CSV table of C-alpha atoms in Angstrom, one decimal:
chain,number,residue,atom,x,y,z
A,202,UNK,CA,-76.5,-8.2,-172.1
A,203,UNK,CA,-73.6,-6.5,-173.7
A,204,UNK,CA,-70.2,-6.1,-172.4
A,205,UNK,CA,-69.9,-2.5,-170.2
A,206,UNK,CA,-66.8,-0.5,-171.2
A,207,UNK,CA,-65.1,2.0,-169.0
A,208,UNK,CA,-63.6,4.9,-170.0
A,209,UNK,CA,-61.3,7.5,-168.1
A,210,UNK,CA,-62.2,10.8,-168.0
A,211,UNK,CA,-61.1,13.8,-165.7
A,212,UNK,CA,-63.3,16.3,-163.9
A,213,UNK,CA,-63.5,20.0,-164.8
A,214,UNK,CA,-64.6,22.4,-162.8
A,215,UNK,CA,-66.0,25.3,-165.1
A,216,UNK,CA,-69.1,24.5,-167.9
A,217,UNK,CA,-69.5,27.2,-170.5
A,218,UNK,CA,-68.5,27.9,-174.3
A,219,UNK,CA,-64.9,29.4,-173.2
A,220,UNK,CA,-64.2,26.2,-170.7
A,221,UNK,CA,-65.4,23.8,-173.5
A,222,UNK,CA,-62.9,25.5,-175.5
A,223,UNK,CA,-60.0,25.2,-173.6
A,224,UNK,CA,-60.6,21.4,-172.7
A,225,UNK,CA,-60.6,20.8,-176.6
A,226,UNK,CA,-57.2,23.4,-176.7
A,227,UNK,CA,-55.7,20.3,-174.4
A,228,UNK,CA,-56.8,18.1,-176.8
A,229,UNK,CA,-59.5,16.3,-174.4
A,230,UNK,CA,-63.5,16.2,-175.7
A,231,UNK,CA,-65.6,17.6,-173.3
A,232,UNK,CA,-68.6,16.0,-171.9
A,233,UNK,CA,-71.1,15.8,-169.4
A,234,UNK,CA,-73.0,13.2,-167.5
A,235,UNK,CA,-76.3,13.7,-166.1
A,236,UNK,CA,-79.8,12.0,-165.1
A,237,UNK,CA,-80.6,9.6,-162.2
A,238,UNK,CA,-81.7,13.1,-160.0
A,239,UNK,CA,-78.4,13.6,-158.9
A,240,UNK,CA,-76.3,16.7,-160.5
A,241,UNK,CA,-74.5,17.0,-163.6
A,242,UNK,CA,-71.0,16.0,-163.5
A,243,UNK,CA,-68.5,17.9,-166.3
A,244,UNK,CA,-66.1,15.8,-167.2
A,245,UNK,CA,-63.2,15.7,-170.0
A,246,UNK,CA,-62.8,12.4,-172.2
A,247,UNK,CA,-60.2,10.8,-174.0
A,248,UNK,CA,-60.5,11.6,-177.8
A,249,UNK,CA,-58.7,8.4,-178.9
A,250,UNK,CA,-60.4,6.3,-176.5
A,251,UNK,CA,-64.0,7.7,-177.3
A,252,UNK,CA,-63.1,7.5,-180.9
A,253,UNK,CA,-62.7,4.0,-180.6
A,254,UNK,CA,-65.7,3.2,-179.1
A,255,UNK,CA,-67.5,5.4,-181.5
A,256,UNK,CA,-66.8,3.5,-184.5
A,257,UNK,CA,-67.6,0.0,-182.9
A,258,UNK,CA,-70.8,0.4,-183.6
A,259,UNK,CA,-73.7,0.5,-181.0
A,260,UNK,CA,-72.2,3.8,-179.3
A,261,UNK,CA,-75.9,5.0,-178.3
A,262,UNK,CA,-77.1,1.6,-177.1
A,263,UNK,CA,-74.1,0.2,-175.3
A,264,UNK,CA,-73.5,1.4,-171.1
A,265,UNK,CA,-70.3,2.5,-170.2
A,266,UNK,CA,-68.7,3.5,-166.5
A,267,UNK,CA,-67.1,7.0,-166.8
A,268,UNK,CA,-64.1,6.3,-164.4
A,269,UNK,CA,-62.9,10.1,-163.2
A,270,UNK,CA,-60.5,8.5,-160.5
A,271,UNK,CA,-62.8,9.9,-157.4
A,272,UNK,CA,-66.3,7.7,-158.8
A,273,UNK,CA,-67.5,6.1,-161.4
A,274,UNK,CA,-70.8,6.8,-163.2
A,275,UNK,CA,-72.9,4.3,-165.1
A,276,UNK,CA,-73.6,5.8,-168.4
A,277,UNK,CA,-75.4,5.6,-172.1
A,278,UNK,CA,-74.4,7.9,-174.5
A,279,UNK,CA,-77.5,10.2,-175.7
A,280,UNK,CA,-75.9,12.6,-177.7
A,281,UNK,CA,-73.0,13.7,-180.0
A,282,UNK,CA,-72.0,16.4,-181.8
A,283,UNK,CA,-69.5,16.9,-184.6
A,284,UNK,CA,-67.4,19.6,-185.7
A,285,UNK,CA,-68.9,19.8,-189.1
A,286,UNK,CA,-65.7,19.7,-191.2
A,287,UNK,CA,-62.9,17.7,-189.3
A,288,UNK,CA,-66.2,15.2,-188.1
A,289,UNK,CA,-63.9,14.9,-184.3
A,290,UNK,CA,-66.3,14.9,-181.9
A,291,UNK,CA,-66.6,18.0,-179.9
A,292,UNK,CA,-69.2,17.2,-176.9
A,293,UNK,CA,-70.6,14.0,-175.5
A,294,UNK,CA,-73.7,13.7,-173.3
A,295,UNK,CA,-74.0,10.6,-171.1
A,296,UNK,CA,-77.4,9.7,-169.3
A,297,UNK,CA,-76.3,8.6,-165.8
A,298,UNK,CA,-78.7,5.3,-165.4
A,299,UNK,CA,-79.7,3.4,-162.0
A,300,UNK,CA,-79.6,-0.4,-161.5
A,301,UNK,CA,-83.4,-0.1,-162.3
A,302,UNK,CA,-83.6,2.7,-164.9
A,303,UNK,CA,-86.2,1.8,-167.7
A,304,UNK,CA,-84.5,3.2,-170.9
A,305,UNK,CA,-85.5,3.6,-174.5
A,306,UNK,CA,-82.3,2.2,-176.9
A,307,UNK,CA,-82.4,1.4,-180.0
A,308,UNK,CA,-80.7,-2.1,-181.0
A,309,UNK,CA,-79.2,-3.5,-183.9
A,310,UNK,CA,-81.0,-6.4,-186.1
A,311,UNK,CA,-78.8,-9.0,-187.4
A,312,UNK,CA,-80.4,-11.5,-189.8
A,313,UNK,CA,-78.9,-15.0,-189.9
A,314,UNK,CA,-79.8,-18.5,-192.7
A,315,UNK,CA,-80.0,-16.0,-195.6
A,316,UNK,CA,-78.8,-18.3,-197.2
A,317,UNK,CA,-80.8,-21.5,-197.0
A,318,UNK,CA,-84.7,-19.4,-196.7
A,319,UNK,CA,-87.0,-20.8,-198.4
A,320,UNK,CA,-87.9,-17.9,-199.8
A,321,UNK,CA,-84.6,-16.5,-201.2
A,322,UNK,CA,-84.3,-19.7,-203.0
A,323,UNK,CA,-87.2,-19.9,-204.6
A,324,UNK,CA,-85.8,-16.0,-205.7
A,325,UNK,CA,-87.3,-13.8,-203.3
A,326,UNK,CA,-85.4,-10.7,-201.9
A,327,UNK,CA,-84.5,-10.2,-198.4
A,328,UNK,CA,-86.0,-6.4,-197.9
A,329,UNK,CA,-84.5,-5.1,-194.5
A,330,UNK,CA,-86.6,-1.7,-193.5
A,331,UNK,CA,-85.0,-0.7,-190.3
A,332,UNK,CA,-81.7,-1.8,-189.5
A,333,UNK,CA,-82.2,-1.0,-185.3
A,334,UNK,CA,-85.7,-1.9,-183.5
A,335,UNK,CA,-86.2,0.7,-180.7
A,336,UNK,CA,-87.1,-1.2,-177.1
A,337,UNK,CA,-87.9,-0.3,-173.5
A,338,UNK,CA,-85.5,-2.5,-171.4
A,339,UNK,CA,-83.6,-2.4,-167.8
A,340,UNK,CA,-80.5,-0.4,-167.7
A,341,UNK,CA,-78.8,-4.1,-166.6
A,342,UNK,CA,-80.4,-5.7,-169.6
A,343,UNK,CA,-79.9,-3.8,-172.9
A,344,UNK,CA,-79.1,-7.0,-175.3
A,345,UNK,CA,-75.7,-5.9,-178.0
A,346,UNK,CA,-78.4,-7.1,-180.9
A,347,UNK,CA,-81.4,-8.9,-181.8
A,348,UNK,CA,-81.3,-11.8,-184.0
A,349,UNK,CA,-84.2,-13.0,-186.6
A,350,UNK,CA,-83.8,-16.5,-188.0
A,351,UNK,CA,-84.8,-16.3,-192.0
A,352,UNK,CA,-84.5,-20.3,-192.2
A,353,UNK,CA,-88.4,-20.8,-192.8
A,354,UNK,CA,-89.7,-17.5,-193.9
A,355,UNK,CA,-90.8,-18.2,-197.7
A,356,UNK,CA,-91.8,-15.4,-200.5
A,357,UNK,CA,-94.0,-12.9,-199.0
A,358,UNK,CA,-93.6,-13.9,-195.0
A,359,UNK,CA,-92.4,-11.6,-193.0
């Protein structure tokens, strides 16, 4: 299960295009969480902080506990969107996910003995067609990555 990161954010009252505005005017992203069945929250992130975890990698598959100093909210980022020239980020959805949520997340692949397979050494070539495998897992357990073991795969396995 991977690691769950909190980030602060601060409630706003208003939703709309003109509130959206001013929150990025004070330099905050805004965002909203909802799901679970319980009403959407708007909230105002941290640009540094969510630019951080951002470029970790894993951003869509990874929970995360929006602290807004009154509750915290268990989260999985569903959605960003860009400003298409700067490439900040200028909204954030976050599903709001139970202790028994059944989610859809895709997950990283990382490949490990490249480099004593069989089948590379006899001169084969590793051909890696998805780099993410998409599963249906627990809120609780959403693994950071799945590993495949190329020791005994020879030319043409798979």
């Amino acid at each position: 299960m991977s690691q769950v990161v909190t980030l602060r954010a601060s409630l706003r009252e208003r939703a709309g295009k003109g509130a959206a505005r001013a929150v990025r005017r004070a330099g905050e992203v805004p965002a909203v969480v909802y799901g679970d069945k319980k009403a959407p929250v708007m909230i105002a992130v941290n640009p540094r902080e969510l630019n951080t975890e951002l470029h970790k990698g894993g951003f869509f598959s990874r929970l995360f506990d929006i602290d807004t100093g009154t509750e915290k909210h268990r989260v999985l980022a569903r959605d960003v969107q860009f400003h298409p020239v700067t490439d900040r980020p200028e909204h954030v959805d976050f599903l709001r996910v139970g202790a028994d949520s059944m989610l859809h997340v895709n997950v990283p692949v990382h490949f490990i003995n490249q480099e004593k397979s069989l089948g590379i050494k006899k001169g084969g070539l590793l051909n890696i067609v998805q780099h993410t495998v998409e599963i249906e897992v627990n809120a609780n357990d959403i693994p950071d990555h799945l590993t495949v073991d190329l020791l005994n795969i020879d030319i043409n396995g798979s």
